[in-house]
PDB file of C-alpha atoms in Angstrom:
ATOM      1  CA  ALA H   1     -31.579  -3.686  -3.417  1.00  0.00           C
ATOM      2  CA  GLN H   2     -30.166  -7.070  -2.553  1.00  0.00           C
ATOM      3  CA  THR H   3     -28.273  -7.496   0.697  1.00  0.00           C
ATOM      4  CA  VAL H   4     -26.344 -10.325   2.295  1.00  0.00           C
ATOM      5  CA  THR H   5     -25.848 -10.616   6.049  1.00  0.00           C
ATOM      6  CA  GLN H   6     -23.457 -12.816   7.972  1.00  0.00           C
ATOM      7  CA  SER H   7     -24.216 -12.331  11.639  1.00  0.00           C
ATOM      8  CA  GLN H   8     -21.239 -14.231  13.056  1.00  0.00           C
ATOM      9  CA  PRO H   9     -18.026 -12.205  12.695  1.00  0.00           C
ATOM     10  CA  GLU H  10     -15.910 -14.935  14.312  1.00  0.00           C
ATOM     11  CA  MET H  11     -16.310 -18.599  15.103  1.00  0.00           C
ATOM     12  CA  SER H  12     -14.095 -21.382  16.308  1.00  0.00           C
ATOM     13  CA  VAL H  13     -14.364 -25.162  16.201  1.00  0.00           C
ATOM     14  CA  GLN H  14     -12.287 -28.087  17.346  1.00  0.00           C
ATOM     15  CA  GLU H  15     -10.613 -30.192  14.726  1.00  0.00           C
ATOM     16  CA  ALA H  16     -12.834 -33.055  13.511  1.00  0.00           C
ATOM     17  CA  GLU H  17     -16.015 -31.403  14.770  1.00  0.00           C
ATOM     18  CA  THR H  18     -18.848 -29.861  12.759  1.00  0.00           C
ATOM     19  CA  VAL H  19     -19.555 -26.163  12.456  1.00  0.00           C
ATOM     20  CA  THR H  20     -22.312 -24.181  10.746  1.00  0.00           C
ATOM     21  CA  LEU H  21     -21.890 -20.677   9.379  1.00  0.00           C
ATOM     22  CA  SER H  22     -24.991 -18.561   8.924  1.00  0.00           C
ATOM     23  CA  CYS H  23     -26.012 -16.350   6.033  1.00  0.00           C
ATOM     24  CA  THR H  24     -29.238 -14.549   5.293  1.00  0.00           C
ATOM     25  CA  TYR H  25     -30.075 -12.455   2.280  1.00  0.00           C
ATOM     26  CA  ASP H  26     -32.758 -10.159   1.053  1.00  0.00           C
ATOM     27  CA  THR H  27     -34.048 -10.047  -2.498  1.00  0.00           C
ATOM     28  CA  SER H  28     -37.236  -9.715  -4.470  1.00  0.00           C
ATOM     29  CA  GLU H  29     -35.820 -11.751  -7.339  1.00  0.00           C
ATOM     30  CA  ASN H  30     -36.791 -15.323  -8.004  1.00  0.00           C
ATOM     31  CA  ASN H  31     -33.812 -16.469 -10.027  1.00  0.00           C
ATOM     32  CA  TYR H  32     -30.426 -16.122  -8.438  1.00  0.00           C
ATOM     33  CA  TYR H  33     -27.411 -18.034  -7.252  1.00  0.00           C
ATOM     34  CA  LEU H  34     -25.760 -18.218  -3.867  1.00  0.00           C
ATOM     35  CA  PHE H  35     -22.131 -18.930  -3.181  1.00  0.00           C
ATOM     36  CA  TRP H  36     -19.788 -19.611  -0.316  1.00  0.00           C
ATOM     37  CA  TYR H  37     -16.212 -18.506  -0.816  1.00  0.00           C
ATOM     38  CA  LYS H  38     -13.242 -19.206   1.424  1.00  0.00           C
ATOM     39  CA  GLN H  39     -10.354 -16.785   1.847  1.00  0.00           C
ATOM     40  CA  PRO H  40      -7.431 -18.332   3.739  1.00  0.00           C
ATOM     41  CA  PRO H  41      -4.775 -16.127   5.308  1.00  0.00           C
ATOM     42  CA  SER H  42      -2.827 -16.261   2.003  1.00  0.00           C
ATOM     43  CA  ARG H  43      -5.704 -14.209   0.533  1.00  0.00           C
ATOM     44  CA  GLN H  44      -6.628 -16.309  -2.500  1.00  0.00           C
ATOM     45  CA  MET H  45     -10.432 -16.500  -2.596  1.00  0.00           C
ATOM     46  CA  ILE H  46     -11.640 -20.011  -3.389  1.00  0.00           C
ATOM     47  CA  LEU H  47     -15.137 -21.168  -4.281  1.00  0.00           C
ATOM     48  CA  VAL H  48     -16.448 -23.629  -1.702  1.00  0.00           C
ATOM     49  CA  ILE H  49     -19.946 -24.314  -2.942  1.00  0.00           C
ATOM     50  CA  ARG H  50     -22.629 -22.906  -5.199  1.00  0.00           C
ATOM     51  CA  GLN H  51     -26.416 -23.180  -5.047  1.00  0.00           C
ATOM     52  CA  GLU H  52     -28.940 -22.362  -7.723  1.00  0.00           C
ATOM     53  CA  ALA H  53     -32.095 -20.901  -6.218  1.00  0.00           C
ATOM     54  CA  TYR H  54     -34.429 -22.866  -8.455  1.00  0.00           C
ATOM     55  CA  LYS H  55     -32.973 -26.161  -7.194  1.00  0.00           C
ATOM     56  CA  GLN H  56     -34.556 -27.401  -4.004  1.00  0.00           C
ATOM     57  CA  GLN H  57     -31.829 -29.936  -3.347  1.00  0.00           C
ATOM     58  CA  ASN H  58     -29.079 -28.648  -1.109  1.00  0.00           C
ATOM     59  CA  ALA H  59     -25.637 -28.537  -2.711  1.00  0.00           C
ATOM     60  CA  THR H  60     -22.809 -30.604  -1.251  1.00  0.00           C
ATOM     61  CA  GLU H  61     -19.082 -30.744  -1.922  1.00  0.00           C
ATOM     62  CA  ASN H  62     -17.299 -33.399   0.112  1.00  0.00           C
ATOM     63  CA  ARG H  63     -17.263 -32.136   3.725  1.00  0.00           C
ATOM     64  CA  PHE H  64     -19.132 -28.950   2.825  1.00  0.00           C
ATOM     65  CA  SER H  65     -22.883 -28.768   2.524  1.00  0.00           C
ATOM     66  CA  VAL H  66     -25.487 -26.046   2.604  1.00  0.00           C
ATOM     67  CA  ASN H  67     -28.915 -25.686   4.129  1.00  0.00           C
ATOM     68  CA  PHE H  68     -30.812 -23.550   1.642  1.00  0.00           C
ATOM     69  CA  GLN H  69     -34.154 -22.267   2.860  1.00  0.00           C
ATOM     70  CA  LYS H  70     -35.513 -20.128   0.032  1.00  0.00           C
ATOM     71  CA  ALA H  71     -38.649 -18.918   1.790  1.00  0.00           C
ATOM     72  CA  ALA H  72     -36.647 -17.885   4.835  1.00  0.00           C
ATOM     73  CA  LYS H  73     -33.874 -16.465   2.628  1.00  0.00           C
ATOM     74  CA  SER H  74     -31.295 -18.406   4.549  1.00  0.00           C
ATOM     75  CA  PHE H  75     -28.182 -20.104   3.200  1.00  0.00           C
ATOM     76  CA  SER H  76     -26.002 -21.678   5.880  1.00  0.00           C
ATOM     77  CA  LEU H  77     -22.777 -23.608   5.335  1.00  0.00           C
ATOM     78  CA  LYS H  78     -22.010 -26.762   7.282  1.00  0.00           C
ATOM     79  CA  ILE H  79     -18.442 -27.984   7.515  1.00  0.00           C
ATOM     80  CA  SER H  80     -18.122 -31.552   8.745  1.00  0.00           C
ATOM     81  CA  ASP H  81     -14.960 -33.126  10.138  1.00  0.00           C
ATOM     82  CA  SER H  82     -13.269 -29.723  10.365  1.00  0.00           C
ATOM     83  CA  GLN H  83      -9.605 -29.623   9.435  1.00  0.00           C
ATOM     84  CA  LEU H  84      -6.878 -27.131  10.304  1.00  0.00           C
ATOM     85  CA  GLY H  85      -6.786 -26.109   6.655  1.00  0.00           C
ATOM     86  CA  ASP H  86     -10.377 -24.906   6.944  1.00  0.00           C
ATOM     87  CA  THR H  87      -9.145 -21.936   8.973  1.00  0.00           C
ATOM     88  CA  ALA H  88     -10.104 -18.942   6.845  1.00  0.00           C
ATOM     89  CA  MET H  89     -12.577 -16.156   6.349  1.00  0.00           C
ATOM     90  CA  TYR H  90     -15.778 -17.379   4.731  1.00  0.00           C
ATOM     91  CA  PHE H  91     -17.923 -15.143   2.571  1.00  0.00           C
ATOM     92  CA  CYS H  92     -21.480 -15.713   1.526  1.00  0.00           C
ATOM     93  CA  ALA H  93     -22.347 -14.126  -1.824  1.00  0.00           C
ATOM     94  CA  TYR H  94     -25.436 -13.490  -3.938  1.00  0.00           C
ATOM     95  CA  GLY H  95     -25.486 -13.197  -7.704  1.00  0.00           C
ATOM     96  CA  SER H  96     -28.156 -12.728 -10.333  1.00  0.00           C
ATOM     97  CA  GLY H  97     -28.494 -11.740 -13.941  1.00  0.00           C
ATOM     98  CA  ASN H  98     -30.090  -8.477 -12.877  1.00  0.00           C
ATOM     99  CA  THR H  99     -27.288  -7.464 -10.536  1.00  0.00           C
ATOM    100  CA  GLY H 100     -24.511  -8.608 -12.866  1.00  0.00           C
ATOM    101  CA  LYS H 101     -22.155  -8.938  -9.939  1.00  0.00           C
ATOM    102  CA  LEU H 102     -21.572 -10.748  -6.679  1.00  0.00           C
ATOM    103  CA  ILE H 103     -22.871  -9.117  -3.511  1.00  0.00           C
ATOM    104  CA  PHE H 104     -20.906 -10.283  -0.502  1.00  0.00           C
ATOM    105  CA  GLY H 105     -21.649 -10.545   3.176  1.00  0.00           C
ATOM    106  CA  GLN H 106     -19.177  -9.148   5.696  1.00  0.00           C
ATOM    107  CA  GLY H 107     -17.563 -12.516   6.229  1.00  0.00           C
ATOM    108  CA  THR H 108     -17.089 -14.952   9.111  1.00  0.00           C
ATOM    109  CA  THR H 109     -13.607 -15.713  10.374  1.00  0.00           C
ATOM    110  CA  LEU H 110     -13.401 -19.396  11.237  1.00  0.00           C
ATOM    111  CA  GLN H 111     -10.609 -20.768  13.403  1.00  0.00           C
ATOM    112  CA  VAL H 112     -10.136 -24.519  13.569  1.00  0.00           C
ATOM    113  CA  LYS H 113      -8.313 -25.483  16.755  1.00  0.00           C
ATOM    114  CA  PRO H 114      -6.176 -28.603  17.155  1.00  0.00           C
TER     115      PRO H 114
ATOM    116  CA  LYS M   1      -5.276 -24.519 -16.440  1.00  0.00           C
ATOM    117  CA  ALA M   2      -3.404 -21.609 -14.956  1.00  0.00           C
ATOM    118  CA  GLY M   3      -5.388 -19.557 -12.506  1.00  0.00           C
ATOM    119  CA  VAL M   4      -6.115 -15.856 -12.444  1.00  0.00           C
ATOM    120  CA  THR M   5      -2.958 -13.798 -12.109  1.00  0.00           C
ATOM    121  CA  GLN M   6      -2.623 -10.250 -10.877  1.00  0.00           C
ATOM    122  CA  THR M   7       0.331  -7.916 -11.022  1.00  0.00           C
ATOM    123  CA  PRO M   8       1.845  -6.373  -9.100  1.00  0.00           C
ATOM    124  CA  ARG M   9       1.089  -8.115  -5.831  1.00  0.00           C
ATOM    125  CA  TYR M  10       2.024  -5.090  -3.719  1.00  0.00           C
ATOM    126  CA  LEU M  11       2.098  -1.375  -4.424  1.00  0.00           C
ATOM    127  CA  ILE M  12       2.925   1.642  -2.329  1.00  0.00           C
ATOM    128  CA  LYS M  13       1.916   5.030  -3.661  1.00  0.00           C
ATOM    129  CA  THR M  14       1.450   8.528  -2.308  1.00  0.00           C
ATOM    130  CA  ARG M  15      -1.668  10.660  -2.369  1.00  0.00           C
ATOM    131  CA  GLY M  16      -2.349  12.279  -5.704  1.00  0.00           C
ATOM    132  CA  GLN M  17      -0.523   9.674  -7.750  1.00  0.00           C
ATOM    133  CA  GLN M  18      -2.187   7.269 -10.108  1.00  0.00           C
ATOM    134  CA  VAL M  19      -1.831   3.513 -10.329  1.00  0.00           C
ATOM    135  CA  THR M  20      -2.532   0.753 -12.836  1.00  0.00           C
ATOM    136  CA  LEU M  21      -3.285  -2.814 -11.805  1.00  0.00           C
ATOM    137  CA  SER M  22      -3.300  -5.748 -14.184  1.00  0.00           C
ATOM    138  CA  CYS M  23      -5.283  -8.971 -14.301  1.00  0.00           C
ATOM    139  CA  SER M  24      -4.918 -11.993 -16.576  1.00  0.00           C
ATOM    140  CA  PRO M  25      -7.976 -14.259 -16.529  1.00  0.00           C
ATOM    141  CA  ILE M  26      -8.139 -18.007 -16.838  1.00  0.00           C
ATOM    142  CA  SER M  27      -7.626 -19.068 -20.432  1.00  0.00           C
ATOM    143  CA  GLY M  28     -10.960 -19.066 -22.268  1.00  0.00           C
ATOM    144  CA  HIS M  29     -12.682 -16.770 -19.809  1.00  0.00           C
ATOM    145  CA  ARG M  30     -14.049 -13.597 -21.358  1.00  0.00           C
ATOM    146  CA  SER M  31     -15.323 -11.775 -18.285  1.00  0.00           C
ATOM    147  CA  VAL M  32     -13.197  -9.952 -15.739  1.00  0.00           C
ATOM    148  CA  SER M  33     -14.641  -8.348 -12.626  1.00  0.00           C
ATOM    149  CA  TRP M  34     -12.869  -6.146 -10.123  1.00  0.00           C
ATOM    150  CA  TYR M  35     -13.584  -5.884  -6.401  1.00  0.00           C
ATOM    151  CA  GLN M  36     -12.186  -3.708  -3.658  1.00  0.00           C
ATOM    152  CA  GLN M  37     -11.710  -5.327  -0.251  1.00  0.00           C
ATOM    153  CA  THR M  38     -11.248  -3.267   2.913  1.00  0.00           C
ATOM    154  CA  PRO M  39     -11.738  -4.157   6.589  1.00  0.00           C
ATOM    155  CA  GLY M  40     -14.436  -1.536   6.986  1.00  0.00           C
ATOM    156  CA  GLN M  41     -16.449  -1.907   3.778  1.00  0.00           C
ATOM    157  CA  GLY M  42     -15.781  -5.539   2.985  1.00  0.00           C
ATOM    158  CA  LEU M  43     -15.895  -6.634  -0.628  1.00  0.00           C
ATOM    159  CA  GLN M  44     -17.356  -4.110  -3.035  1.00  0.00           C
ATOM    160  CA  PHE M  45     -17.867  -4.501  -6.758  1.00  0.00           C
ATOM    161  CA  LEU M  46     -16.063  -2.025  -8.972  1.00  0.00           C
ATOM    162  CA  PHE M  47     -16.872  -3.097 -12.538  1.00  0.00           C
ATOM    163  CA  GLU M  48     -17.061  -5.973 -14.965  1.00  0.00           C
ATOM    164  CA  TYR M  49     -15.659  -6.189 -18.461  1.00  0.00           C
ATOM    165  CA  PHE M  50     -16.799  -8.620 -21.106  1.00  0.00           C
ATOM    166  CA  SER M  51     -15.486  -8.723 -24.669  1.00  0.00           C
ATOM    167  CA  GLU M  52     -13.644  -5.434 -24.194  1.00  0.00           C
ATOM    168  CA  THR M  53     -16.796  -3.616 -23.029  1.00  0.00           C
ATOM    169  CA  GLN M  54     -17.787  -2.532 -19.550  1.00  0.00           C
ATOM    170  CA  ARG M  55     -20.913  -4.541 -18.859  1.00  0.00           C
ATOM    171  CA  ASN M  56     -21.591  -3.618 -15.228  1.00  0.00           C
ATOM    172  CA  LYS M  57     -20.416  -0.882 -12.908  1.00  0.00           C
ATOM    173  CA  GLY M  58     -20.456  -0.404  -9.150  1.00  0.00           C
ATOM    174  CA  ASN M  59     -20.801   2.791  -7.137  1.00  0.00           C
ATOM    175  CA  PHE M  60     -17.295   4.130  -7.263  1.00  0.00           C
ATOM    176  CA  PRO M  61     -16.142   7.589  -8.353  1.00  0.00           C
ATOM    177  CA  GLY M  62     -14.860   8.225 -11.847  1.00  0.00           C
ATOM    178  CA  ARG M  63     -11.291   8.091 -10.559  1.00  0.00           C
ATOM    179  CA  PHE M  64     -11.661   4.338 -10.860  1.00  0.00           C
ATOM    180  CA  SER M  65     -11.606   3.124 -14.413  1.00  0.00           C
ATOM    181  CA  GLY M  66     -10.758   0.005 -16.303  1.00  0.00           C
ATOM    182  CA  ARG M  67     -10.378  -1.564 -19.677  1.00  0.00           C
ATOM    183  CA  GLN M  68     -10.139  -4.959 -21.257  1.00  0.00           C
ATOM    184  CA  PHE M  69      -7.992  -6.029 -24.147  1.00  0.00           C
ATOM    185  CA  SER M  70      -8.757  -8.419 -26.985  1.00  0.00           C
ATOM    186  CA  ASN M  71      -6.983 -11.258 -25.160  1.00  0.00           C
ATOM    187  CA  SER M  72      -9.341 -10.663 -22.164  1.00  0.00           C
ATOM    188  CA  ARG M  73      -6.590  -9.279 -19.966  1.00  0.00           C
ATOM    189  CA  SER M  74      -7.836  -6.333 -17.951  1.00  0.00           C
ATOM    190  CA  GLU M  75      -6.346  -3.309 -16.320  1.00  0.00           C
ATOM    191  CA  MET M  76      -7.741  -1.114 -13.600  1.00  0.00           C
ATOM    192  CA  ASN M  77      -6.610   2.450 -13.109  1.00  0.00           C
ATOM    193  CA  VAL M  78      -7.065   4.688 -10.101  1.00  0.00           C
ATOM    194  CA  SER M  79      -6.184   8.345 -10.543  1.00  0.00           C
ATOM    195  CA  THR M  80      -5.559  11.014  -7.901  1.00  0.00           C
ATOM    196  CA  LEU M  81      -5.108   8.455  -5.161  1.00  0.00           C
ATOM    197  CA  GLU M  82      -6.607   9.080  -1.734  1.00  0.00           C
ATOM    198  CA  LEU M  83      -5.730   7.477   1.584  1.00  0.00           C
ATOM    199  CA  GLY M  84      -9.073   5.674   1.512  1.00  0.00           C
ATOM    200  CA  ASP M  85      -8.086   3.847  -1.661  1.00  0.00           C
ATOM    201  CA  SER M  86      -5.752   1.653   0.364  1.00  0.00           C
ATOM    202  CA  ALA M  87      -7.200  -1.806  -0.073  1.00  0.00           C
ATOM    203  CA  LEU M  88      -6.804  -5.259  -1.521  1.00  0.00           C
ATOM    204  CA  TYR M  89      -7.994  -5.202  -5.125  1.00  0.00           C
ATOM    205  CA  LEU M  90      -9.274  -8.533  -6.334  1.00  0.00           C
ATOM    206  CA  CYS M  91      -9.814  -9.557  -9.897  1.00  0.00           C
ATOM    207  CA  ALA M  92     -12.153 -12.410 -10.810  1.00  0.00           C
ATOM    208  CA  SER M  93     -12.648 -14.146 -14.112  1.00  0.00           C
ATOM    209  CA  SER M  94     -15.554 -16.164 -15.444  1.00  0.00           C
ATOM    210  CA  SER M  95     -16.846 -17.467 -18.726  1.00  0.00           C
ATOM    211  CA  GLY M  96     -19.056 -14.405 -19.023  1.00  0.00           C
ATOM    212  CA  LEU M  97     -21.971 -16.378 -20.438  1.00  0.00           C
ATOM    213  CA  ALA M  98     -24.229 -15.492 -17.500  1.00  0.00           C
ATOM    214  CA  SER M  99     -23.303 -12.224 -15.871  1.00  0.00           C
ATOM    215  CA  GLY M 100     -23.837 -12.304 -12.139  1.00  0.00           C
ATOM    216  CA  THR M 101     -24.397 -16.047 -11.894  1.00  0.00           C
ATOM    217  CA  ASP M 102     -21.276 -17.524 -13.447  1.00  0.00           C
ATOM    218  CA  THR M 103     -18.847 -18.935 -10.963  1.00  0.00           C
ATOM    219  CA  GLN M 104     -16.111 -16.376 -10.518  1.00  0.00           C
ATOM    220  CA  TYR M 105     -12.514 -17.405  -9.973  1.00  0.00           C
ATOM    221  CA  PHE M 106     -10.421 -14.966  -8.023  1.00  0.00           C
ATOM    222  CA  GLY M 107      -6.817 -13.931  -8.309  1.00  0.00           C
ATOM    223  CA  PRO M 108      -4.495 -13.420  -5.340  1.00  0.00           C
ATOM    224  CA  GLY M 109      -5.104  -9.675  -5.312  1.00  0.00           C
ATOM    225  CA  THR M 110      -3.009  -6.534  -5.401  1.00  0.00           C
ATOM    226  CA  ARG M 111      -2.394  -4.896  -2.048  1.00  0.00           C
ATOM    227  CA  LEU M 112      -2.369  -1.110  -2.581  1.00  0.00           C
ATOM    228  CA  THR M 113      -1.125   1.153   0.167  1.00  0.00           C
ATOM    229  CA  VAL M 114      -1.557   4.899  -0.228  1.00  0.00           C
ATOM    230  CA  LEU M 115       0.642   7.080   2.003  1.00  0.00           C
TER     231      LEU M 115
END
């Protein structure tokens, strides 16, 4: 069975600095997608970034980028120039055609300090 | 486009009662998935509906059921409520073309409290 692990329950960063959130996963599948979702205190889950496993190039979305290491089954999220609005819980998720669903990690609560 | 909407936003019920939650997906989306979020268990998949049919199911007891209508709106029902059913229930919609890999768009959730 596929699993997703986020080993950092809580992190904090100063505004304007860079922070990296870790995520590892376990799977025997070759074709899958990985996602980072953000859940601010208001509770609406928002997609941050998505990575297709067959693409070697790391996905980027403005200040958000990932470091996808397929062989190591690692999928970390880097947030550059952190802003107060980045304060949220971040979830790493795995999805594949075989699972038919998203499998989430336990989440990392990120606090951006002024 | 309007986002995913869920009603009601908050519910308080007592043990033994049943509850129905509603989800309206983004216009054009045909897949609706439901997730339960609790502090202890995190986010767990309940089921997915696509074109009015349950396409995938998680490991929840039969007290949890759902359905989807022809306009893609979905309802989730929980019967004989237990204290452990207290949770945030999230609905997510997607195009449904690629189950499990489509980007899912989440609603604000329904906070269910069972007393």
